Coordinates of C-alpha atoms and ligand atoms in Angstrom, one line a residue:
M1 CA 0.0 0.0 0.0
S2 CA 1.4 3.4 -0.9
Q3 CA 2.3 5.7 2.0
E4 CA 0.1 8.6 2.7
F5 CA 1.5 11.8 1.2
K6 CA 2.1 14.6 3.6
L7 CA 3.7 18.0 3.2
T8 CA 6.6 19.0 5.4
T9 CA 5.4 21.7 7.7
V10 CA 7.1 25.0 8.5
E11 CA 7.3 23.8 12.1
Q12 CA 9.3 20.7 11.0
M13 CA 11.6 22.9 8.9
E14 CA 12.1 25.2 11.9
A15 CA 13.0 22.2 14.1
D16 CA 15.7 21.2 11.6
Q17 CA 17.1 24.7 11.5
A18 CA 17.0 24.9 15.3
R19 CA 18.9 21.6 15.6
L20 CA 21.5 22.9 13.2
H21 CA 21.7 26.2 15.1
E22 CA 22.6 24.1 18.2
T23 CA 25.6 22.9 16.2
A24 CA 26.5 26.5 15.4
V25 CA 26.4 27.4 19.1
S26 CA 28.5 24.4 20.0
V27 CA 31.3 25.3 17.4
G28 CA 31.1 28.9 18.4
V29 CA 29.9 30.6 15.2
D30 CA 27.0 32.9 14.7
T31 CA 24.3 32.4 12.1
W32 CA 21.6 34.7 10.7
Q33 CA 19.3 33.8 13.6
D34 CA 21.7 35.4 16.0
R35 CA 22.5 38.4 13.8
V36 CA 18.8 39.3 13.4
K37 CA 18.5 39.6 17.1
N38 CA 21.6 41.8 17.2
Q39 CA 20.2 44.1 14.6
M40 CA 16.9 44.7 16.4
P41 CA 15.3 47.2 16.4
H42 CA 16.0 48.3 12.8
C43 CA 16.6 52.0 12.2
G44 CA 13.2 53.6 11.8
F45 CA 14.6 56.2 9.3
G46 CA 16.0 53.4 7.1
E47 CA 12.8 51.4 7.3
K48 CA 10.7 54.4 6.1
G49 CA 13.2 55.3 3.4
I50 CA 13.8 58.8 4.8
C51 CA 17.5 58.7 5.6
C52 CA 19.6 60.3 2.8
R53 CA 23.3 59.8 2.6
I54 CA 23.6 60.8 -1.0
C55 CA 26.0 63.7 -0.2
A56 CA 28.4 64.5 2.5
M57 CA 26.4 67.4 3.9
G58 CA 24.3 64.5 5.3
P59 CA 23.3 62.0 6.3
C60 CA 20.0 63.9 6.6
R61 CA 17.0 62.3 8.3
I62 CA 13.4 63.5 8.0
T63 CA 11.4 64.1 11.3
P64 CA 8.4 66.3 12.1
K65 CA 10.9 68.9 13.4
A66 CA 13.2 68.5 10.4
P67 CA 11.0 68.0 7.4
K68 CA 13.7 68.7 4.8
G69 CA 17.3 67.7 4.3
I70 CA 20.0 70.4 4.2
C71 CA 19.6 70.8 0.5
G72 CA 15.8 71.0 0.9
A73 CA 15.0 67.5 -0.2
T74 CA 11.7 66.3 1.2
A75 CA 10.7 62.9 2.4
D76 CA 9.2 62.2 -1.0
A77 CA 12.4 63.1 -2.8
I78 CA 14.5 61.1 -0.4
A79 CA 12.3 58.0 -0.3
G80 CA 11.9 58.2 -4.1
R81 CA 15.6 58.4 -4.7
N82 CA 16.3 55.5 -2.4
Y83 CA 13.7 53.4 -4.1
L84 CA 15.1 54.1 -7.6
R85 CA 18.6 53.3 -6.4
M86 CA 17.3 49.9 -5.2
A87 CA 15.7 49.3 -8.6
A88 CA 18.8 50.3 -10.4
G89 CA 21.0 48.1 -8.2
G90 CA 18.7 45.1 -9.0
A91 CA 18.5 45.8 -12.7
A92 CA 22.3 46.1 -12.9
T93 CA 22.8 42.9 -11.0
H94 CA 20.5 40.7 -13.0
S95 CA 21.6 42.3 -16.2
D96 CA 25.3 41.9 -15.6
H97 CA 24.6 38.2 -14.9
G98 CA 22.9 38.2 -18.3
R99 CA 25.8 39.9 -19.9
E100 CA 28.2 37.3 -18.5
C101 CA 26.0 34.6 -20.0
A102 CA 26.2 36.3 -23.4
W103 CA 30.0 36.5 -23.2
K104 CA 30.1 32.8 -22.5
L105 CA 28.1 32.1 -25.6
Y106 CA 30.4 34.4 -27.5
D107 CA 33.3 32.3 -26.3
A108 CA 31.6 29.0 -26.9
S109 CA 33.2 26.5 -29.3
E110 CA 33.0 22.9 -30.3
D111 CA 36.3 22.1 -28.5
G112 CA 35.9 24.6 -25.6
Y113 CA 34.2 24.3 -22.3
Y114 CA 31.0 26.0 -23.3
H115 CA 28.9 24.6 -26.1
V116 CA 25.7 25.2 -28.0
T117 CA 23.3 22.6 -26.5
D118 CA 19.9 23.9 -27.7
A119 CA 20.6 24.6 -31.3
S120 CA 16.9 25.0 -32.2
K121 CA 16.5 27.7 -29.6
L122 CA 19.5 29.5 -31.0
L123 CA 18.2 29.2 -34.6
K124 CA 14.9 30.6 -33.5
L125 CA 16.5 33.6 -31.9
A126 CA 18.8 34.1 -34.9
K127 CA 15.7 34.2 -37.1
E128 CA 14.0 36.7 -34.7
W129 CA 17.0 38.9 -34.9
N130 CA 17.6 38.6 -38.7
V131 CA 20.9 36.8 -38.2
P132 CA 21.6 34.6 -41.4
T133 CA 21.8 30.9 -40.6
K134 CA 21.7 29.1 -43.9
G135 CA 24.9 27.1 -44.6
R136 CA 26.6 28.6 -41.6
D137 CA 28.5 26.8 -38.8
I138 CA 26.3 26.8 -35.6
Y139 CA 29.1 28.5 -33.7
D140 CA 29.3 31.3 -36.2
V141 CA 25.6 31.9 -35.6
A142 CA 26.0 31.7 -31.9
H143 CA 28.8 34.3 -31.9
E144 CA 26.8 36.7 -34.0
V145 CA 23.7 36.3 -31.8
A146 CA 25.9 36.7 -28.6
Q147 CA 27.5 39.8 -30.0
L148 CA 24.1 41.4 -30.7
A149 CA 23.0 40.5 -27.2
I150 CA 26.2 42.1 -25.7
N151 CA 25.8 45.2 -27.8
E152 CA 22.3 45.7 -26.4
Y153 CA 23.8 46.7 -23.1
G154 CA 25.4 49.8 -24.3
K155 CA 23.8 50.7 -27.6
P156 CA 23.7 54.5 -28.0
T157 CA 20.2 54.7 -29.6
G158 CA 17.0 52.7 -29.8
Y159 CA 15.2 50.5 -27.4
Q160 CA 15.8 47.0 -26.1
R161 CA 15.3 44.6 -28.9
W162 CA 13.7 42.0 -26.5
T163 CA 10.7 44.4 -26.1
E164 CA 9.6 43.5 -29.6
R165 CA 8.3 40.2 -28.0
A166 CA 5.8 42.1 -25.9
T167 CA 2.2 42.7 -26.9
E168 CA 1.5 45.6 -29.1
E169 CA -0.6 47.1 -26.4
R170 CA 2.2 47.0 -23.9
R171 CA 4.7 48.6 -26.3
K172 CA 2.2 51.4 -26.9
V173 CA 1.8 52.0 -23.1
W174 CA 5.6 52.0 -22.6
E175 CA 6.0 54.5 -25.5
K176 CA 3.2 56.7 -24.3
E177 CA 4.5 56.8 -20.8
D178 CA 8.0 57.3 -22.0
I179 CA 9.3 54.3 -20.1
M180 CA 10.3 52.1 -23.1
P181 CA 13.6 50.7 -22.0
R182 CA 16.8 51.8 -23.7
A183 CA 20.1 50.0 -23.2
V184 CA 20.5 48.5 -19.7
D185 CA 23.7 50.4 -19.0
R186 CA 21.9 53.6 -20.1
E187 CA 19.0 53.1 -17.8
V188 CA 21.1 52.3 -14.7
V189 CA 23.4 55.2 -15.4
T190 CA 20.4 57.5 -15.8
A191 CA 19.0 56.3 -12.5
M192 CA 22.3 57.0 -10.7
H193 CA 22.5 60.4 -12.4
M194 CA 18.9 61.3 -11.5
T195 CA 19.4 60.4 -7.9
H196 CA 22.7 62.3 -7.5
M197 CA 22.7 65.3 -5.1
G198 CA 20.9 68.2 -6.8
N199 CA 19.0 66.3 -9.4
T200 CA 15.5 64.8 -9.5
A201 CA 13.3 65.6 -6.4
D202 CA 10.0 64.8 -8.1
A203 CA 8.7 61.5 -6.8
E204 CA 6.7 60.7 -9.9
A205 CA 9.7 61.1 -12.2
L206 CA 11.7 58.7 -9.9
V207 CA 8.9 56.1 -10.0
R208 CA 8.8 56.4 -13.8
Q209 CA 12.5 55.8 -14.1
S210 CA 12.2 52.8 -11.7
L211 CA 9.7 51.3 -14.1
R212 CA 12.0 52.0 -17.0
C213 CA 15.0 50.6 -15.3
G214 CA 13.1 47.5 -14.2
L215 CA 11.9 47.0 -17.8
S216 CA 15.5 47.1 -19.0
D217 CA 16.1 44.2 -16.7
G218 CA 13.0 42.0 -17.3
W219 CA 12.8 42.8 -21.0
G220 CA 16.5 43.1 -21.4
G221 CA 19.2 41.8 -19.1
S222 CA 17.3 39.0 -17.4
M223 CA 15.9 37.8 -20.7
T224 CA 19.4 37.7 -22.1
G225 CA 20.5 35.6 -19.1
T226 CA 17.7 33.1 -19.5
E227 CA 18.0 32.8 -23.3
M228 CA 21.7 32.5 -23.4
S229 CA 21.7 29.9 -20.6
D230 CA 19.1 27.9 -22.4
I231 CA 21.1 27.9 -25.6
M232 CA 24.3 26.8 -23.8
Y233 CA 23.0 24.5 -21.1
G234 CA 19.7 23.3 -22.6
T235 CA 16.1 24.6 -22.3
P236 CA 14.5 23.1 -19.1
M237 CA 11.9 20.4 -19.7
P238 CA 9.8 18.6 -17.0
H239 CA 11.6 16.0 -14.9
E240 CA 11.8 14.8 -11.4
T241 CA 14.4 15.5 -8.7
E242 CA 14.4 16.2 -4.9
G243 CA 14.7 19.1 -2.5
N244 CA 15.5 20.1 1.1
L245 CA 18.4 19.6 3.5
G246 CA 17.8 15.8 3.5
V247 CA 19.4 15.6 0.1
M248 CA 22.8 16.0 1.7
A249 CA 24.4 12.5 1.6
L250 CA 26.3 11.0 4.4
D251 CA 28.0 8.4 2.2
Q252 CA 28.9 10.6 -0.7
V253 CA 31.2 13.6 -1.4
N254 CA 28.8 16.7 -1.2
I255 CA 29.6 19.7 -3.3
V256 CA 27.2 22.6 -2.8
C257 CA 26.9 25.2 -5.6
H258 CA 25.4 28.5 -4.7
G259 CA 24.7 31.8 -6.4
H260 CA 23.0 32.6 -9.7
D261 CA 25.1 32.2 -12.9
P262 CA 25.2 28.6 -14.1
A263 CA 28.6 28.9 -15.8
V264 CA 30.4 27.5 -12.8
S265 CA 27.9 24.9 -11.6
E266 CA 27.6 23.5 -15.1
M267 CA 31.3 22.7 -15.1
I268 CA 31.2 21.2 -11.6
I269 CA 28.4 18.9 -12.7
R270 CA 30.4 17.9 -15.7
Y271 CA 33.5 17.0 -13.7
A272 CA 31.6 15.3 -10.9
E273 CA 30.4 12.8 -13.5
D274 CA 33.9 12.2 -14.8
P275 CA 34.8 8.5 -14.3
E276 CA 38.3 9.5 -13.1
M277 CA 36.7 11.6 -10.3
L278 CA 34.2 8.9 -9.4
K279 CA 37.0 6.4 -9.1
L280 CA 38.9 8.8 -6.8
A281 CA 35.7 9.3 -4.7
R282 CA 35.4 5.5 -4.2
K283 CA 39.1 5.4 -3.3
V284 CA 38.5 7.7 -0.3
G285 CA 35.6 5.7 0.9
A286 CA 32.7 7.7 -0.7
K287 CA 29.9 6.0 -2.7
G288 CA 29.7 8.8 -5.2
I289 CA 29.7 12.5 -5.7
N290 CA 26.6 14.4 -4.8
V291 CA 26.4 17.9 -6.4
V292 CA 23.5 19.9 -4.9
G293 CA 22.3 23.4 -5.3
L294 CA 21.4 26.4 -3.2
C295 CA 19.4 29.5 -4.1
C296 CA 19.1 30.3 -7.9
T297 CA 22.2 28.4 -8.9
G298 CA 20.3 25.5 -7.4
N299 CA 17.3 26.4 -9.4
E300 CA 19.3 26.5 -12.6
M301 CA 20.9 23.1 -11.9
M302 CA 17.7 21.3 -10.9
M303 CA 15.8 22.8 -13.9
R304 CA 18.2 21.3 -16.4
H305 CA 19.7 18.3 -14.7
K306 CA 18.6 15.8 -12.0
I307 CA 20.6 17.8 -9.5
K308 CA 19.0 18.0 -6.1
M309 CA 18.3 21.3 -4.2
A310 CA 19.7 21.6 -0.7
G311 CA 17.9 24.7 0.3
N312 CA 16.9 28.3 -0.3
F313 CA 18.4 31.6 0.9
L314 CA 18.2 31.2 4.6
Q315 CA 19.6 27.7 4.5
Q316 CA 23.1 28.6 3.2
E317 CA 24.7 28.4 6.6
A318 CA 22.6 25.4 7.5
V319 CA 24.1 23.2 4.6
I320 CA 27.6 23.7 6.1
L321 CA 26.2 23.1 9.7
T322 CA 25.2 19.6 8.5
G323 CA 28.9 18.7 8.8
V324 CA 28.9 16.9 5.5
C325 CA 29.5 19.8 3.1
D326 CA 32.9 18.9 1.6
A327 CA 33.0 22.0 -0.6
I328 CA 30.8 25.0 -1.2
V329 CA 31.4 26.8 -4.5
V330 CA 29.8 30.2 -5.1
D331 CA 29.4 32.4 -8.2
V332 CA 27.4 35.6 -7.7
Q333 CA 24.6 37.2 -5.7
C334 CA 22.8 36.3 -2.4
I335 CA 25.9 34.8 -0.8
F336 CA 26.4 35.5 2.9
P337 CA 29.9 36.6 3.8
N338 CA 29.4 34.5 6.9
I339 CA 29.9 31.4 4.8
G340 CA 33.6 32.0 5.4
P341 CA 33.5 31.9 9.3
V342 CA 31.0 29.0 9.3
S343 CA 33.2 27.0 6.9
E344 CA 36.2 27.6 9.1
C345 CA 34.5 25.8 12.0
F346 CA 34.1 22.7 9.8
H347 CA 36.2 20.8 7.3
T348 CA 34.3 22.6 4.5
K349 CA 36.3 24.1 1.6
F350 CA 34.9 27.5 0.5
Y351 CA 35.6 28.7 -3.1
T352 CA 34.7 32.0 -4.7
T353 CA 34.9 32.1 -8.5
S354 CA 33.9 35.6 -9.7
P355 CA 35.6 39.0 -9.4
I356 CA 32.1 40.3 -8.7
A357 CA 31.8 38.3 -5.4
R358 CA 35.1 38.4 -3.5
I359 CA 34.6 37.1 0.0
P360 CA 37.1 36.8 2.9
L361 CA 38.1 33.3 4.1
S362 CA 37.4 31.8 0.7
E363 CA 39.9 30.4 -1.8
Y364 CA 39.5 32.6 -4.9
L365 CA 39.6 30.7 -8.2
P366 CA 38.2 33.0 -10.9
I367 CA 36.5 31.0 -13.7
T368 CA 36.8 32.1 -17.3
S369 CA 35.9 30.6 -20.6
E370 CA 39.5 29.4 -21.0
N371 CA 40.1 27.8 -17.6
A372 CA 36.6 26.7 -16.5
G373 CA 37.2 23.0 -16.9
D374 CA 40.5 23.0 -15.1
V375 CA 39.2 25.0 -12.2
A376 CA 36.1 22.9 -11.9
K377 CA 38.2 19.7 -11.9
K378 CA 40.5 21.1 -9.2
I379 CA 37.5 22.0 -7.0
V380 CA 35.9 18.5 -7.5
K381 CA 39.2 16.8 -6.8
E382 CA 39.8 18.8 -3.6
A383 CA 36.3 18.2 -2.4
I384 CA 36.8 14.5 -2.8
E385 CA 40.2 14.6 -1.0
N386 CA 38.4 16.5 1.8
F387 CA 35.8 13.8 2.4
P388 CA 37.9 11.9 5.0
N389 CA 38.3 15.1 7.0
R390 CA 34.7 15.2 8.2
E391 CA 34.3 15.2 12.0
P392 CA 31.7 12.7 12.9
G393 CA 30.8 14.5 16.1
K394 CA 29.6 17.5 14.2
I395 CA 27.4 15.7 11.7
F396 CA 23.6 16.1 11.6
I397 CA 21.6 15.8 8.4
P398 CA 17.9 16.6 8.7
E399 CA 15.8 13.9 7.2
H400 CA 13.3 16.1 5.4
K401 CA 13.2 16.1 1.6
H402 CA 10.6 15.8 -1.1
I403 CA 10.2 14.7 -4.7
A404 CA 10.3 17.9 -6.8
N405 CA 8.9 18.0 -10.4
V406 CA 10.7 20.9 -12.1
G407 CA 11.6 22.1 -15.6
Y408 CA 8.5 24.1 -16.5
S409 CA 9.9 26.6 -18.9
C410 CA 7.4 28.1 -21.4
E411 CA 8.4 25.2 -23.7
G412 CA 8.0 22.8 -20.9
I413 CA 4.5 24.1 -20.0
K414 CA 3.4 24.0 -23.7
S415 CA 4.7 20.4 -23.9
R416 CA 2.4 19.4 -21.1
L417 CA -0.5 21.3 -22.6
D418 CA 0.0 19.6 -25.9
T419 CA -0.8 16.3 -24.2
V420 CA -4.4 17.4 -23.5
T421 CA -5.1 18.6 -27.0
N422 CA -6.8 16.6 -29.7
S423 CA -4.0 16.3 -32.3
H424 CA -6.6 16.0 -35.1
I425 CA -8.5 19.2 -34.5
D426 CA -6.5 21.4 -32.1
E427 CA -3.5 23.6 -32.7
I428 CA -0.5 22.4 -30.7
D429 CA 2.3 24.5 -29.1
T430 CA -0.2 27.1 -27.7
Y431 CA -1.6 28.1 -24.3
K432 CA -5.1 27.6 -25.5
P433 CA -5.9 24.5 -23.3
L434 CA -4.9 26.6 -20.3
I435 CA -7.0 29.5 -21.5
E436 CA -10.0 27.3 -21.9
C437 CA -9.6 26.1 -18.3
V438 CA -9.4 29.7 -17.0
K439 CA -12.4 30.8 -19.1
S440 CA -14.5 28.0 -17.9
G441 CA -13.5 28.6 -14.3
V442 CA -12.0 25.2 -13.7
I443 CA -8.9 27.2 -12.9
R444 CA -9.7 30.7 -11.5
G445 CA -6.4 32.3 -12.4
A446 CA -2.7 32.1 -11.8
V447 CA -0.2 33.6 -9.4
A448 CA 3.5 34.0 -10.1
M449 CA 5.2 33.4 -6.7
V450 CA 8.6 34.8 -6.6
G451 CA 11.3 36.1 -4.3
C452 CA 13.5 35.4 -1.4
N453 CA 13.3 34.7 2.3
N454 CA 13.4 37.6 4.8
P455 CA 13.6 37.1 8.5
K456 CA 11.3 40.1 8.9
V457 CA 8.6 37.5 8.4
R458 CA 8.6 33.8 9.5
P459 CA 10.8 32.2 6.8
D460 CA 9.0 30.1 4.2
Y461 CA 5.7 30.4 6.2
S462 CA 4.3 33.1 3.9
H463 CA 5.3 31.3 0.8
I464 CA 3.9 28.0 1.8
E465 CA 0.7 29.2 3.5
I466 CA -0.1 31.5 0.6
M467 CA 0.5 28.8 -1.9
K468 CA -1.7 26.3 -0.1
K469 CA -4.6 28.8 0.2
L470 CA -4.3 29.6 -3.6
L471 CA -4.3 25.9 -4.5
E472 CA -7.4 25.3 -2.4
N473 CA -9.1 28.1 -4.4
D474 CA -8.2 26.5 -7.8
I475 CA -5.5 29.1 -8.5
V476 CA -2.5 27.6 -10.3
I477 CA 1.0 28.7 -9.3
V478 CA 4.1 29.3 -11.3
A479 CA 7.2 29.9 -9.1
T480 CA 10.8 30.9 -9.3
G481 CA 13.7 31.7 -7.0
C482 CA 13.5 30.9 -3.3
A483 CA 9.7 30.8 -3.5
A484 CA 10.0 27.8 -5.8
Q485 CA 12.4 26.2 -3.4
A486 CA 10.1 26.8 -0.5
A487 CA 7.5 24.9 -2.5
S488 CA 10.0 22.1 -3.2
K489 CA 10.9 21.8 0.5
A490 CA 7.3 21.6 1.6
G491 CA 6.4 19.0 -1.1
L492 CA 4.3 21.2 -3.3
L493 CA 6.3 20.3 -6.4
D494 CA 5.4 16.7 -5.9
K495 CA 2.5 15.7 -8.2
R496 CA 0.7 14.2 -5.3
A497 CA 0.3 17.7 -3.9
K498 CA -2.7 18.0 -6.2
Q499 CA -4.7 16.5 -3.3
F500 CA -4.4 20.0 -1.6
C501 CA -6.1 21.7 -4.6
G502 CA -9.7 22.5 -5.3
E503 CA -11.5 20.1 -7.5
G504 CA -11.0 22.0 -10.8
L505 CA -7.2 22.4 -10.4
R506 CA -6.8 18.9 -9.2
R507 CA -8.5 17.6 -12.4
V508 CA -6.2 19.7 -14.5
C509 CA -3.1 18.4 -12.7
T510 CA -4.3 14.9 -13.3
L511 CA -5.0 15.4 -17.0
A512 CA -1.8 17.3 -17.8
D513 CA 0.2 15.2 -15.3
I514 CA 1.7 18.2 -13.6
P515 CA 2.2 19.4 -10.0
P516 CA 0.0 22.3 -8.9
V517 CA 3.1 24.5 -8.5
L518 CA 5.1 24.8 -11.7
H519 CA 8.8 25.5 -11.1
M520 CA 9.9 28.0 -13.8
G521 CA 13.5 28.5 -12.7
S522 CA 15.7 31.2 -11.1
C523 CA 15.3 34.9 -10.5
V524 CA 16.3 35.9 -14.0
D525 CA 13.7 33.3 -15.3
I526 CA 11.0 35.7 -14.2
S527 CA 11.6 36.8 -17.8
R528 CA 10.1 33.4 -18.7
M529 CA 7.0 34.5 -16.7
M530 CA 6.8 37.7 -18.8
L531 CA 6.9 35.6 -22.0
L532 CA 4.3 33.2 -20.5
V533 CA 1.8 36.0 -19.7
T534 CA 2.5 37.6 -23.1
G535 CA 1.9 34.3 -24.9
I536 CA -1.3 33.8 -23.0
A537 CA -2.5 37.3 -23.7
K538 CA -1.7 37.0 -27.4
D539 CA -3.4 33.5 -27.6
W540 CA -6.4 34.9 -25.8
G541 CA -6.6 38.2 -27.7
I542 CA -6.6 40.5 -24.7
D543 CA -4.0 42.6 -22.9
T544 CA -1.8 41.4 -20.0
T545 CA -3.6 43.8 -17.6
Q546 CA -6.8 41.9 -18.2
L547 CA -5.6 38.5 -17.3
P548 CA -6.6 36.9 -14.0
V549 CA -2.9 36.7 -13.2
V550 CA -0.9 38.4 -10.5
G551 CA 2.6 38.4 -9.0
C552 CA 3.4 37.8 -5.4
A553 CA 6.7 38.3 -3.5
P554 CA 5.7 37.6 0.2
E555 CA 9.3 37.3 1.6
W556 CA 11.4 39.5 -0.8
M557 CA 14.6 41.1 0.4
S558 CA 17.0 42.0 -2.5
E559 CA 17.3 45.0 -4.7
K560 CA 16.8 42.6 -7.6
A561 CA 13.3 42.0 -6.2
V562 CA 12.6 45.8 -6.5
S563 CA 13.7 45.7 -10.1
I564 CA 11.5 42.6 -10.8
A565 CA 8.5 44.2 -9.1
N566 CA 8.9 47.2 -11.3
Y567 CA 9.0 45.3 -14.6
V568 CA 6.2 42.9 -13.5
V569 CA 4.0 46.0 -12.8
A570 CA 5.1 47.7 -16.0
T571 CA 4.0 44.5 -17.8
G572 CA 0.5 45.1 -16.5
I573 CA 0.5 42.6 -13.7
D574 CA -0.5 43.6 -10.1
T575 CA 2.1 42.6 -7.6
Y576 CA 1.4 41.6 -4.0
L577 CA 4.2 42.3 -1.6
G578 CA 4.5 40.8 1.9
I579 CA 7.5 43.1 2.9
D580 CA 7.3 46.9 3.0
P581 CA 9.2 48.5 0.1
L582 CA 11.0 51.0 2.5
V583 CA 9.2 54.1 1.3
G584 CA 6.6 54.4 4.1
G585 CA 8.0 57.8 5.2
S586 CA 6.6 59.3 2.0
P587 CA 2.8 59.2 1.6
Q588 CA 3.3 60.4 -2.0
M589 CA 5.7 57.5 -2.8
M590 CA 3.2 55.0 -1.2
Q591 CA 0.4 56.5 -3.3
L592 CA 2.5 56.4 -6.5
I593 CA 3.6 52.7 -6.2
T594 CA 0.2 51.5 -5.2
E595 CA -2.2 53.7 -7.2
G596 CA -0.1 56.0 -9.4
T597 CA 1.4 53.3 -11.5
K598 CA -2.1 51.9 -12.2
K599 CA -2.8 55.1 -14.2
M600 CA 0.5 54.8 -16.0
V601 CA 0.7 51.1 -16.8
G602 CA -2.5 49.5 -15.5
A603 CA -1.0 47.8 -12.4
G604 CA 0.5 48.5 -9.0
Y605 CA 1.5 47.0 -5.7
I606 CA -0.7 45.7 -3.0
I607 CA 1.2 45.6 0.2
N608 CA 0.3 43.6 3.3
T609 CA 2.7 42.1 5.8
D610 CA 0.0 39.7 7.1
P611 CA 0.1 36.6 4.8
D612 CA -3.5 35.6 5.5
A613 CA -4.7 39.1 4.5
L614 CA -2.4 39.2 1.5
V615 CA -3.7 35.9 0.1
Q616 CA -7.2 37.0 0.6
S617 CA -6.6 40.2 -1.4
I618 CA -4.9 38.1 -4.1
I619 CA -8.0 35.9 -4.4
E620 CA -10.2 39.0 -4.5
G621 CA -8.0 40.6 -7.1
I622 CA -8.2 37.5 -9.4
E623 CA -11.9 37.3 -9.0
A624 CA -12.2 41.0 -9.9
K625 CA -10.2 40.5 -13.1
R626 CA -12.5 37.6 -14.0
A627 CA -15.6 39.7 -13.3
A628 CA -14.2 42.4 -15.6
L629 CA -13.7 39.9 -18.3
G630 CA -17.3 38.6 -17.8
I631 CA -16.1 35.0 -17.0
Ligands
LIG1 FE1 21.0 65.8 2.9 FE2 20.3 66.7 0.4 FE3 22.7 65.7 0.8 FE4 20.6 64.1 0.9 S1 21.3 65.2 -0.9 S2 22.4 64.1 2.3 S3 19.1 65.4 1.8 S4 21.9 67.5 1.8
LIG2 S1 18.3 33.6 -4.9 S2 17.4 37.1 -5.1 S3 17.3 35.2 -2.3 S4 14.9 34.6 -4.7 FE1 17.7 34.3 -6.7 FE2 16.6 33.7 -3.6 FE3 16.0 36.3 -3.7 FE4 18.5 35.5 -4.0

């Protein structure tokens, strides 16, 4: 008889974290749980966005007694500038990741370390960009496409070429509102210039540039990251793997890859499968080599390979605290500097690989197109040699893990939808079956669950509780980033999780053989979500603002999330936030980001730090969109 399927509860995950924290205490190292306490209470000025340190006459802080900075900047100007700087930081970060991916494709060759894996995706993009393909070597095509993608970053005139994929209606809105994104570098520099001392003090103009900067990321840099990665490492398609700390293996060499850019982890995976390395692992007494992922590098790996996911953002110290992490190798973004001190208390080797993320107490091995294989091989070999150095008294591996069905790229979703069409009469390769389900009400709508963990709220609780409530209400979920990993940890990426859905969604999951939460990838892969909503809107014949689809980031923390929220809103999708966007000291800014953008682009933020109230407002928002469509 098959065992009853149960989700892992947040309480169980917290008990695992608490047990690992005991290890941290016993070895004398702090973790985020300790540091949160030390940082309380947060600075009230920072929380409200009304501290300005943009020039050295300051820092200036706004109070009832001091309503203006020394230059005369008001709370609206200061909060608006801080907000735009966050959006610009996020757009720069995602986009630079995308640029690195484009350079890797530019360097790709038959006999190099980076290859063209999805030639059909490359050829499709070449056609879209009018790059000749007939009779040409695939690598010549790849180099020309990569060069065009790289040139997008700094082109002196014109708009992002990826925006041509948007609906005509969206493009018109962006043109009318003067937020059509130009080159990424231009938008980020403009944002920095506008927010320099003595420039823009008008909150509305700052919000407009935030939207534009965000668009240059979502419909620019992030899309470049996703597309280039798919071409080089393969477009994700549905398959099964596992997630949560229980994937750490006692009897194997564990190599944890963390960060965002798959250029490093792809190489680690390749060399961990090398027979020479496997032989070496057996020689030191290990049964194999277990490469696992954290954060978005973990998402990239699990989406394309059967690689297991060890955890999300707030588990990065926990993986080392298991005592069986033989090496942790990081690329860029979301990496705690405290990985250094925690690793030092264990046998764990800590490698940094990018000049963008240099961290004390790590061994720095920069990875380039020329040396990637050699460096990866060295890391894998040293991790194996480190296996016998584990200290048994420090080992504790939590048991929790779940099956995770992942790989739902747009192509992956369409491949599942094709299975429920009648091949004699229906078109294939469309979103029409999904649209029919939404129109008939079998599915009420969809929510894109995205973003990080943030100790300001109970970690993973908001993600999981909101998802469960949405599923009960027949609302399908697409997820990326640490939100997708929260679903994986809880068991919501297991197809059996359909038992927690309302009747309609449960039926759809059965027919299409999908889990109720569709893992779409990493943070840059929110660009896939933009293409998904655009594809659905085009197949339906309506604008994206009309779709019963919303975004939700209940536990966001990074500047990248601010950039994402801006491009999601600019794409016409209301975005529900569970963490305050640090502008509360300016009523004008609050009004602009919740109501003002609705007038500009047809969508805005709904902010509520109570997850129960937030999910209720999402359900009401989706039902209101349905009512407006008359469905
Ligand atoms: Fe103060 Fe104005 Fe300088 Fe900001 S820009 S620190 S408000 S003087
Ligand atoms: S990793 S940006 S904590 S989602 Fe993309 Fe997770 Fe947020 Fe980093």
